[in-house]
PDB file of N, CA and C in Angstrom:
ATOM      1  N   MET M1132      87.748 -64.042  63.198  1.00 45.00           N
ATOM      2  CA  MET M1132      88.425 -63.509  64.486  1.00 45.00           C
ATOM      3  C   MET M1132      88.132 -64.688  65.503  1.00 45.00           C
ATOM      4  N   ASN M1133      89.475 -65.102  65.974  1.00 63.00           N
ATOM      5  CA  ASN M1133      89.448 -66.205  66.895  1.00 63.00           C
ATOM      6  C   ASN M1133      89.016 -65.813  68.314  1.00 63.00           C
ATOM      7  N   GLU M1134      89.629 -64.738  68.696  1.00 71.00           N
ATOM      8  CA  GLU M1134      89.394 -63.828  70.156  1.00 71.00           C
ATOM      9  C   GLU M1134      88.226 -63.179  70.213  1.00 71.00           C
ATOM     10  N   SER M1135      87.558 -63.048  71.287  1.00 78.00           N
ATOM     11  CA  SER M1135      86.173 -62.192  71.409  1.00 78.00           C
ATOM     12  C   SER M1135      86.640 -60.799  71.171  1.00 78.00           C
ATOM     13  N   ILE M1136      85.708 -59.895  70.765  1.00 73.00           N
ATOM     14  CA  ILE M1136      85.992 -58.514  70.346  1.00 73.00           C
ATOM     15  C   ILE M1136      86.105 -57.662  71.568  1.00 73.00           C
ATOM     16  N   ILE M1137      85.831 -57.951  72.527  1.00 75.00           N
ATOM     17  CA  ILE M1137      86.437 -57.315  73.976  1.00 75.00           C
ATOM     18  C   ILE M1137      88.065 -57.486  74.147  1.00 75.00           C
ATOM     19  N   ASP M1138      88.342 -58.958  73.971  1.00 80.00           N
ATOM     20  CA  ASP M1138      89.640 -59.137  74.076  1.00 80.00           C
ATOM     21  C   ASP M1138      90.586 -58.239  72.991  1.00 80.00           C
ATOM     22  N   SER M1139      90.075 -58.456  71.771  1.00 76.00           N
ATOM     23  CA  SER M1139      90.655 -57.555  70.527  1.00 76.00           C
ATOM     24  C   SER M1139      90.669 -56.300  71.163  1.00 76.00           C
ATOM     25  N   LEU M1140      89.471 -55.591  71.526  1.00 73.00           N
ATOM     26  CA  LEU M1140      89.970 -54.122  71.758  1.00 73.00           C
ATOM     27  C   LEU M1140      90.642 -53.978  72.922  1.00 73.00           C
ATOM     28  N   PHE M1141      90.924 -54.804  73.986  1.00 77.00           N
ATOM     29  CA  PHE M1141      91.486 -54.714  75.175  1.00 77.00           C
ATOM     30  C   PHE M1141      93.093 -54.893  74.645  1.00 77.00           C
ATOM     31  N   TYR M1142      93.424 -55.822  73.726  1.00 79.00           N
ATOM     32  CA  TYR M1142      94.882 -55.907  73.513  1.00 79.00           C
ATOM     33  C   TYR M1142      95.350 -55.177  72.069  1.00 79.00           C
ATOM     34  N   GLY M1143      94.377 -54.326  71.700  1.00 75.00           N
ATOM     35  CA  GLY M1143      95.046 -53.539  70.815  1.00 75.00           C
ATOM     36  C   GLY M1143      94.657 -54.080  69.211  1.00 75.00           C
ATOM     37  N   GLY M1144      93.859 -55.156  69.068  1.00 75.00           N
ATOM     38  CA  GLY M1144      93.787 -55.944  68.070  1.00 75.00           C
ATOM     39  C   GLY M1144      92.658 -54.950  66.946  1.00 75.00           C
ATOM     40  N   ILE M1145      91.887 -54.267  67.895  1.00 71.00           N
ATOM     41  CA  ILE M1145      90.801 -53.346  67.107  1.00 71.00           C
ATOM     42  C   ILE M1145      91.277 -52.119  67.466  1.00 71.00           C
ATOM     43  N   CYS M1146      91.260 -51.251  66.565  1.00 68.00           N
ATOM     44  CA  CYS M1146      91.614 -49.895  66.712  1.00 68.00           C
ATOM     45  C   CYS M1146      90.379 -49.034  66.559  1.00 68.00           C
ATOM     46  N   ALA M1147      89.500 -48.588  67.937  1.00 57.00           N
ATOM     47  CA  ALA M1147      88.331 -48.044  67.883  1.00 57.00           C
ATOM     48  C   ALA M1147      88.342 -46.429  67.934  1.00 57.00           C
ATOM     49  N   ILE M1148      89.099 -45.741  66.741  1.00 60.00           N
ATOM     50  CA  ILE M1148      89.060 -44.553  66.576  1.00 60.00           C
ATOM     51  C   ILE M1148      87.860 -43.624  66.575  1.00 60.00           C
ATOM     52  N   SER M1149      87.750 -42.627  67.281  1.00 51.00           N
ATOM     53  CA  SER M1149      86.597 -41.876  67.443  1.00 51.00           C
ATOM     54  C   SER M1149      86.575 -40.911  66.349  1.00 51.00           C
ATOM     55  N   ARG M1150      85.747 -40.495  65.374  1.00 51.00           N
ATOM     56  CA  ARG M1150      85.832 -39.660  64.298  1.00 51.00           C
ATOM     57  C   ARG M1150      85.044 -38.491  64.395  1.00 51.00           C
ATOM     58  N   ARG M1151      84.404 -38.310  65.576  1.00 56.00           N
ATOM     59  CA  ARG M1151      83.770 -37.008  66.032  1.00 56.00           C
ATOM     60  C   ARG M1151      84.737 -35.964  66.089  1.00 56.00           C
ATOM     61  N   VAL M1152      84.531 -34.795  65.327  1.00 63.00           N
ATOM     62  CA  VAL M1152      85.578 -33.815  65.180  1.00 63.00           C
ATOM     63  C   VAL M1152      85.193 -32.700  66.120  1.00 63.00           C
ATOM     64  N   GLU M1153      85.991 -32.464  67.427  1.00 73.00           N
ATOM     65  CA  GLU M1153      85.758 -31.471  68.292  1.00 73.00           C
ATOM     66  C   GLU M1153      86.532 -30.157  68.043  1.00 73.00           C
ATOM     67  N   PRO M1154      86.009 -29.106  68.620  1.00 83.00           N
ATOM     68  CA  PRO M1154      86.649 -27.794  68.314  1.00 83.00           C
ATOM     69  C   PRO M1154      88.034 -27.979  68.806  1.00 83.00           C
ATOM     70  N   ASP M1155      88.905 -27.623  68.060  1.00 88.00           N
ATOM     71  CA  ASP M1155      90.307 -27.769  68.231  1.00 88.00           C
ATOM     72  C   ASP M1155      91.142 -26.439  67.729  1.00 88.00           C
ATOM     73  N   PRO M1156      91.959 -25.580  68.657  1.00 92.00           N
ATOM     74  CA  PRO M1156      92.440 -24.613  68.000  1.00 92.00           C
ATOM     75  C   PRO M1156      93.586 -24.632  67.213  1.00 92.00           C
ATOM     76  N   GLN M1157      94.132 -25.853  67.280  1.00 93.00           N
ATOM     77  CA  GLN M1157      95.414 -26.446  66.286  1.00 93.00           C
ATOM     78  C   GLN M1157      94.885 -26.506  64.916  1.00 93.00           C
ATOM     79  N   ARG M1158      93.543 -27.128  64.923  1.00 89.00           N
ATOM     80  CA  ARG M1158      93.015 -27.710  63.794  1.00 89.00           C
ATOM     81  C   ARG M1158      92.344 -26.178  63.113  1.00 89.00           C
ATOM     82  N   THR M1159      91.873 -25.334  63.700  1.00 92.00           N
ATOM     83  CA  THR M1159      91.405 -24.008  63.180  1.00 92.00           C
ATOM     84  C   THR M1159      92.697 -23.192  62.666  1.00 92.00           C
ATOM     85  N   CYS M1160      93.788 -23.332  63.275  1.00 95.00           N
ATOM     86  CA  CYS M1160      94.800 -22.234  62.856  1.00 95.00           C
ATOM     87  C   CYS M1160      95.351 -23.097  61.434  1.00 95.00           C
ATOM     88  N   ILE M1161      95.403 -24.498  61.537  1.00 94.00           N
ATOM     89  CA  ILE M1161      95.724 -25.062  60.261  1.00 94.00           C
ATOM     90  C   ILE M1161      94.704 -24.897  59.129  1.00 94.00           C
ATOM     91  N   ASN M1162      93.437 -24.947  59.469  1.00 92.00           N
ATOM     92  CA  ASN M1162      92.682 -24.657  58.245  1.00 92.00           C
ATOM     93  C   ASN M1162      92.784 -23.068  57.639  1.00 92.00           C
ATOM     94  N   ARG M1163      93.053 -22.238  58.906  1.00 96.00           N
ATOM     95  CA  ARG M1163      93.257 -20.948  58.557  1.00 96.00           C
ATOM     96  C   ARG M1163      94.475 -20.695  57.532  1.00 96.00           C
ATOM     97  N   LYS M1164      95.623 -21.317  58.006  1.00 96.00           N
ATOM     98  CA  LYS M1164      96.681 -21.512  56.925  1.00 96.00           C
ATOM     99  C   LYS M1164      96.359 -21.914  55.693  1.00 96.00           C
ATOM    100  N   ILE M1165      95.913 -23.058  55.515  1.00 94.00           N
ATOM    101  CA  ILE M1165      95.452 -23.618  54.293  1.00 94.00           C
ATOM    102  C   ILE M1165      94.736 -22.512  53.663  1.00 94.00           C
ATOM    103  N   GLU M1166      93.536 -22.011  53.987  1.00 94.00           N
ATOM    104  CA  GLU M1166      92.918 -20.879  53.346  1.00 94.00           C
ATOM    105  C   GLU M1166      93.803 -19.945  52.833  1.00 94.00           C
ATOM    106  N   GLU M1167      94.645 -19.403  53.509  1.00 96.00           N
ATOM    107  CA  GLU M1167      95.609 -18.393  53.136  1.00 96.00           C
ATOM    108  C   GLU M1167      96.339 -18.798  52.023  1.00 96.00           C
ATOM    109  N   GLU M1168      96.839 -19.835  52.043  1.00 94.00           N
ATOM    110  CA  GLU M1168      97.568 -20.501  50.961  1.00 94.00           C
ATOM    111  C   GLU M1168      96.875 -20.747  49.807  1.00 94.00           C
ATOM    112  N   GLN M1169      95.639 -21.117  49.745  1.00 92.00           N
ATOM    113  CA  GLN M1169      94.587 -21.255  48.691  1.00 92.00           C
ATOM    114  C   GLN M1169      94.489 -19.817  47.943  1.00 92.00           C
ATOM    115  N   ARG M1170      94.270 -18.750  48.742  1.00 93.00           N
ATOM    116  CA  ARG M1170      94.189 -17.446  48.434  1.00 93.00           C
ATOM    117  C   ARG M1170      95.368 -17.048  47.695  1.00 93.00           C
ATOM    118  N   TYR M1171      96.442 -17.477  47.923  1.00 95.00           N
ATOM    119  CA  TYR M1171      97.711 -16.942  47.494  1.00 95.00           C
ATOM    120  C   TYR M1171      97.826 -17.516  46.077  1.00 95.00           C
ATOM    121  N   PHE M1172      97.783 -18.657  46.137  1.00 93.00           N
ATOM    122  CA  PHE M1172      98.127 -19.544  44.917  1.00 93.00           C
ATOM    123  C   PHE M1172      96.853 -19.044  43.695  1.00 93.00           C
ATOM    124  N   ILE M1173      95.579 -18.698  44.293  1.00 92.00           N
ATOM    125  CA  ILE M1173      94.721 -18.399  43.162  1.00 92.00           C
ATOM    126  C   ILE M1173      94.952 -16.968  42.854  1.00 92.00           C
ATOM    127  N   SER M1174      95.624 -16.172  43.451  1.00 94.00           N
ATOM    128  CA  SER M1174      95.853 -14.808  42.904  1.00 94.00           C
ATOM    129  C   SER M1174      96.901 -14.822  42.050  1.00 94.00           C
ATOM    130  N   LYS M1175      97.748 -15.906  42.120  1.00 94.00           N
ATOM    131  CA  LYS M1175      98.806 -15.995  40.989  1.00 94.00           C
ATOM    132  C   LYS M1175      98.403 -16.968  39.908  1.00 94.00           C
ATOM    133  N   MET M1176      97.465 -17.447  39.779  1.00 95.00           N
ATOM    134  CA  MET M1176      96.998 -18.345  38.687  1.00 95.00           C
ATOM    135  C   MET M1176      96.176 -17.889  37.773  1.00 95.00           C
ATOM    136  N   SER M1177      95.998 -18.117  36.425  1.00 95.00           N
ATOM    137  CA  SER M1177      95.099 -17.875  35.567  1.00 95.00           C
ATOM    138  C   SER M1177      93.782 -18.318  35.826  1.00 95.00           C
ATOM    139  N   ALA M1178      92.764 -17.827  34.956  1.00 94.00           N
ATOM    140  CA  ALA M1178      91.292 -18.209  35.395  1.00 94.00           C
ATOM    141  C   ALA M1178      91.224 -19.708  35.152  1.00 94.00           C
ATOM    142  N   ASP M1179      91.837 -20.355  33.964  1.00 95.00           N
ATOM    143  CA  ASP M1179      91.687 -21.691  33.891  1.00 95.00           C
ATOM    144  C   ASP M1179      92.366 -22.502  35.076  1.00 95.00           C
ATOM    145  N   ASP M1180      93.575 -21.867  35.545  1.00 95.00           N
ATOM    146  CA  ASP M1180      94.248 -22.707  36.264  1.00 95.00           C
ATOM    147  C   ASP M1180      93.575 -22.600  37.713  1.00 95.00           C
ATOM    148  N   CYS M1181      92.920 -21.689  38.086  1.00 94.00           N
ATOM    149  CA  CYS M1181      91.940 -21.455  39.200  1.00 94.00           C
ATOM    150  C   CYS M1181      90.818 -22.283  39.141  1.00 94.00           C
ATOM    151  N   GLN M1182      90.091 -22.563  37.817  1.00 94.00           N
ATOM    152  CA  GLN M1182      89.100 -23.594  37.914  1.00 94.00           C
ATOM    153  C   GLN M1182      89.794 -24.996  38.164  1.00 94.00           C
ATOM    154  N   ARG M1183      90.773 -25.193  37.597  1.00 95.00           N
ATOM    155  CA  ARG M1183      91.546 -26.617  37.717  1.00 95.00           C
ATOM    156  C   ARG M1183      91.687 -26.750  39.397  1.00 95.00           C
ATOM    157  N   PHE M1184      92.311 -25.831  40.013  1.00 93.00           N
ATOM    158  CA  PHE M1184      92.779 -26.023  41.300  1.00 93.00           C
ATOM    159  C   PHE M1184      91.548 -26.054  42.017  1.00 93.00           C
ATOM    160  N   GLU M1185      90.176 -25.283  41.797  1.00 93.00           N
ATOM    161  CA  GLU M1185      88.997 -25.581  42.540  1.00 93.00           C
ATOM    162  C   GLU M1185      88.404 -26.985  42.306  1.00 93.00           C
ATOM    163  N   ALA M1186      88.536 -27.716  41.051  1.00 95.00           N
ATOM    164  CA  ALA M1186      88.364 -28.906  40.935  1.00 95.00           C
ATOM    165  C   ALA M1186      89.036 -29.688  41.631  1.00 95.00           C
ATOM    166  N   LEU M1187      90.270 -29.639  41.766  1.00 94.00           N
ATOM    167  CA  LEU M1187      91.321 -30.517  42.603  1.00 94.00           C
ATOM    168  C   LEU M1187      90.708 -30.613  43.951  1.00 94.00           C
ATOM    169  N   ASN M1188      90.425 -29.174  44.528  1.00 92.00           N
ATOM    170  CA  ASN M1188      89.874 -29.232  46.001  1.00 92.00           C
ATOM    171  C   ASN M1188      88.823 -29.866  46.317  1.00 92.00           C
ATOM    172  N   ASN M1189      87.829 -29.842  45.180  1.00 94.00           N
ATOM    173  CA  ASN M1189      86.396 -30.527  45.020  1.00 94.00           C
ATOM    174  C   ASN M1189      86.836 -32.137  45.312  1.00 94.00           C
ATOM    175  N   LEU M1190      87.643 -32.662  44.372  1.00 96.00           N
ATOM    176  CA  LEU M1190      88.114 -34.048  44.365  1.00 96.00           C
ATOM    177  C   LEU M1190      88.736 -34.301  45.960  1.00 96.00           C
ATOM    178  N   TYR M1191      89.532 -33.482  46.470  1.00 94.00           N
ATOM    179  CA  TYR M1191      89.891 -33.997  47.745  1.00 94.00           C
ATOM    180  C   TYR M1191      88.818 -34.082  48.751  1.00 94.00           C
ATOM    181  N   SER M1192      87.931 -33.040  48.753  1.00 92.00           N
ATOM    182  CA  SER M1192      86.777 -33.183  49.348  1.00 92.00           C
ATOM    183  C   SER M1192      85.834 -34.466  49.335  1.00 92.00           C
ATOM    184  N   GLN M1193      85.678 -34.933  48.265  1.00 94.00           N
ATOM    185  CA  GLN M1193      84.899 -35.863  47.906  1.00 94.00           C
ATOM    186  C   GLN M1193      85.550 -37.084  48.397  1.00 94.00           C
ATOM    187  N   ALA M1194      86.836 -37.266  48.065  1.00 95.00           N
ATOM    188  CA  ALA M1194      87.509 -38.455  48.829  1.00 95.00           C
ATOM    189  C   ALA M1194      87.537 -38.406  50.219  1.00 95.00           C
ATOM    190  N   ASN M1195      87.668 -37.287  50.923  1.00 91.00           N
ATOM    191  CA  ASN M1195      87.722 -37.188  52.502  1.00 91.00           C
ATOM    192  C   ASN M1195      86.202 -37.575  52.792  1.00 91.00           C
ATOM    193  N   THR M1196      85.120 -37.166  52.203  1.00 87.00           N
ATOM    194  CA  THR M1196      83.682 -37.536  52.518  1.00 87.00           C
ATOM    195  C   THR M1196      83.639 -39.122  52.602  1.00 87.00           C
ATOM    196  N   LEU M1197      84.114 -39.596  51.424  1.00 90.00           N
ATOM    197  CA  LEU M1197      84.080 -41.264  51.463  1.00 90.00           C
ATOM    198  C   LEU M1197      84.950 -41.801  52.431  1.00 90.00           C
ATOM    199  N   GLU M1198      85.876 -41.548  52.820  1.00 91.00           N
ATOM    200  CA  GLU M1198      86.721 -42.187  53.713  1.00 91.00           C
ATOM    201  C   GLU M1198      85.852 -41.889  55.262  1.00 91.00           C
ATOM    202  N   GLU M1199      85.369 -40.718  55.461  1.00 84.00           N
ATOM    203  CA  GLU M1199      84.842 -40.664  56.836  1.00 84.00           C
ATOM    204  C   GLU M1199      83.382 -41.582  56.909  1.00 84.00           C
ATOM    205  N   ARG M1200      82.680 -41.506  55.542  1.00 84.00           N
ATOM    206  CA  ARG M1200      81.701 -42.446  55.614  1.00 84.00           C
ATOM    207  C   ARG M1200      82.092 -43.956  55.896  1.00 84.00           C
ATOM    208  N   ASP M1201      83.232 -44.478  55.271  1.00 88.00           N
ATOM    209  CA  ASP M1201      83.856 -45.762  55.511  1.00 88.00           C
ATOM    210  C   ASP M1201      84.019 -45.793  56.947  1.00 88.00           C
ATOM    211  N   CYS M1202      84.638 -44.880  57.649  1.00 86.00           N
ATOM    212  CA  CYS M1202      84.978 -44.841  59.009  1.00 86.00           C
ATOM    213  C   CYS M1202      83.778 -44.925  60.008  1.00 86.00           C
ATOM    214  N   PHE M1203      82.767 -44.358  59.567  1.00 80.00           N
ATOM    215  CA  PHE M1203      81.499 -44.102  60.371  1.00 80.00           C
ATOM    216  C   PHE M1203      81.000 -45.579  60.156  1.00 80.00           C
ATOM    217  N   GLY M1204      80.955 -46.133  59.041  1.00 85.00           N
ATOM    218  CA  GLY M1204      80.254 -47.656  58.950  1.00 85.00           C
ATOM    219  C   GLY M1204      80.969 -48.455  59.704  1.00 85.00           C
ATOM    220  N   TYR M1205      82.156 -48.442  59.750  1.00 89.00           N
ATOM    221  CA  TYR M1205      83.285 -49.382  60.428  1.00 89.00           C
ATOM    222  C   TYR M1205      83.038 -49.225  61.945  1.00 89.00           C
ATOM    223  N   GLY M1206      82.846 -47.956  62.367  1.00 86.00           N
ATOM    224  CA  GLY M1206      82.550 -47.781  63.777  1.00 86.00           C
ATOM    225  C   GLY M1206      81.226 -48.210  64.409  1.00 86.00           C
ATOM    226  N   LEU M1207      80.125 -48.019  63.475  1.00 85.00           N
ATOM    227  CA  LEU M1207      78.931 -48.437  63.735  1.00 85.00           C
ATOM    228  C   LEU M1207      78.917 -50.032  63.683  1.00 85.00           C
ATOM    229  N   LYS M1208      79.568 -50.811  62.900  1.00 90.00           N
ATOM    230  CA  LYS M1208      79.667 -52.203  62.769  1.00 90.00           C
ATOM    231  C   LYS M1208      80.287 -52.709  64.159  1.00 90.00           C
ATOM    232  N   LEU M1209      81.243 -51.995  64.465  1.00 90.00           N
ATOM    233  CA  LEU M1209      82.128 -52.353  65.698  1.00 90.00           C
ATOM    234  C   LEU M1209      81.230 -52.413  66.941  1.00 90.00           C
ATOM    235  N   GLY M1210      80.353 -51.378  66.925  1.00 88.00           N
ATOM    236  CA  GLY M1210      79.548 -50.822  68.259  1.00 88.00           C
ATOM    237  C   GLY M1210      78.445 -51.908  68.364  1.00 88.00           C
ATOM    238  N   VAL M1211      77.919 -52.498  67.051  1.00 90.00           N
ATOM    239  CA  VAL M1211      76.887 -53.561  67.098  1.00 90.00           C
ATOM    240  C   VAL M1211      77.499 -54.977  67.405  1.00 90.00           C
ATOM    241  N   MET M1212      78.858 -54.940  67.062  1.00 90.00           N
ATOM    242  CA  MET M1212      79.411 -56.322  67.387  1.00 90.00           C
ATOM    243  C   MET M1212      79.588 -56.459  68.669  1.00 90.00           C
ATOM    244  N   LEU M1213      80.084 -55.339  69.592  1.00 88.00           N
ATOM    245  CA  LEU M1213      80.375 -55.017  70.752  1.00 88.00           C
ATOM    246  C   LEU M1213      78.832 -55.589  71.630  1.00 88.00           C
ATOM    247  N   MET M1214      77.952 -54.768  71.398  1.00 87.00           N
ATOM    248  CA  MET M1214      76.442 -55.198  71.898  1.00 87.00           C
ATOM    249  C   MET M1214      76.214 -56.665  72.065  1.00 87.00           C
ATOM    250  N   CYS M1215      76.297 -57.157  70.603  1.00 89.00           N
ATOM    251  CA  CYS M1215      75.910 -58.612  70.353  1.00 89.00           C
ATOM    252  C   CYS M1215      76.821 -59.463  71.182  1.00 89.00           C
ATOM    253  N   GLU M1216      78.182 -59.435  71.399  1.00 87.00           N
ATOM    254  CA  GLU M1216      78.703 -59.982  72.086  1.00 87.00           C
ATOM    255  C   GLU M1216      78.422 -59.758  73.648  1.00 87.00           C
ATOM    256  N   ILE M1217      78.236 -58.799  74.118  1.00 85.00           N
ATOM    257  CA  ILE M1217      78.050 -58.446  75.491  1.00 85.00           C
ATOM    258  C   ILE M1217      76.597 -59.061  75.802  1.00 85.00           C
ATOM    259  N   PHE M1218      75.471 -59.229  74.803  1.00 84.00           N
ATOM    260  CA  PHE M1218      74.148 -59.651  75.319  1.00 84.00           C
ATOM    261  C   PHE M1218      74.404 -61.246  75.141  1.00 84.00           C
ATOM    262  N   VAL M1219      75.336 -61.808  74.228  1.00 85.00           N
ATOM    263  CA  VAL M1219      75.355 -63.429  74.136  1.00 85.00           C
ATOM    264  C   VAL M1219      75.955 -63.938  75.492  1.00 85.00           C
ATOM    265  N   GLN M1220      76.965 -63.320  75.819  1.00 83.00           N
ATOM    266  CA  GLN M1220      77.649 -63.564  76.996  1.00 83.00           C
ATOM    267  C   GLN M1220      76.646 -63.667  78.431  1.00 83.00           C
ATOM    268  N   GLY M1221      75.696 -62.599  78.234  1.00 74.00           N
ATOM    269  CA  GLY M1221      74.731 -62.615  79.467  1.00 74.00           C
ATOM    270  C   GLY M1221      75.378 -61.749  80.625  1.00 74.00           C
ATOM    271  N   GLY M1222      74.634 -61.706  81.678  1.00 65.00           N
ATOM    272  CA  GLY M1222      75.068 -61.303  83.052  1.00 65.00           C
ATOM    273  C   GLY M1222      75.517 -60.021  82.719  1.00 65.00           C
ATOM    274  N   GLY M1223      76.368 -59.480  83.917  1.00 63.00           N
ATOM    275  CA  GLY M1223      76.886 -58.292  83.935  1.00 63.00           C
ATOM    276  C   GLY M1223      78.018 -58.404  84.849  1.00 63.00           C
ATOM    277  N   PRO M1224      78.546 -57.104  85.014  1.00 66.00           N
ATOM    278  CA  PRO M1224      79.555 -57.204  86.013  1.00 66.00           C
ATOM    279  C   PRO M1224      79.185 -57.544  87.514  1.00 66.00           C
ATOM    280  N   GLU M1225      80.090 -58.265  88.113  1.00 66.00           N
ATOM    281  CA  GLU M1225      79.953 -58.758  89.521  1.00 66.00           C
ATOM    282  C   GLU M1225      79.962 -57.384  90.446  1.00 66.00           C
ATOM    283  N   ILE M1226      78.863 -57.463  91.217  1.00 57.00           N
ATOM    284  CA  ILE M1226      78.855 -56.188  91.875  1.00 57.00           C
ATOM    285  C   ILE M1226      78.910 -56.597  93.465  1.00 57.00           C
TER     286      ILE M1226
END
C-alpha cells in the first residue's frame, strides 16, 4: 500500500463494509419466501431427494459461514491497521 489507510478509505480504495445484520423487513420477507419455496419442493420430492436437498442447504450454510468469518477477519484487521496508523501519526484533530 503506497498511500495511507486513511487516504485509501477516503478515496474508496478500501471498502469497509459492515457485516452486522440489523433487523430488516425486506430480509425477513425474503427469508419467509425462501422457506415457503423449500417447503413446496420438499413436499414434491422423494425421501432421497429431500435428504440431498437438505445436504445442499447445509453446504450453502457452511459456505456462507466461511465467507462471514473471512469478512469479519478482514474488518478486524482493517480496524487494527487504522488504529496503528492513527497512533503512529500521533496528535489529534486541531481544536
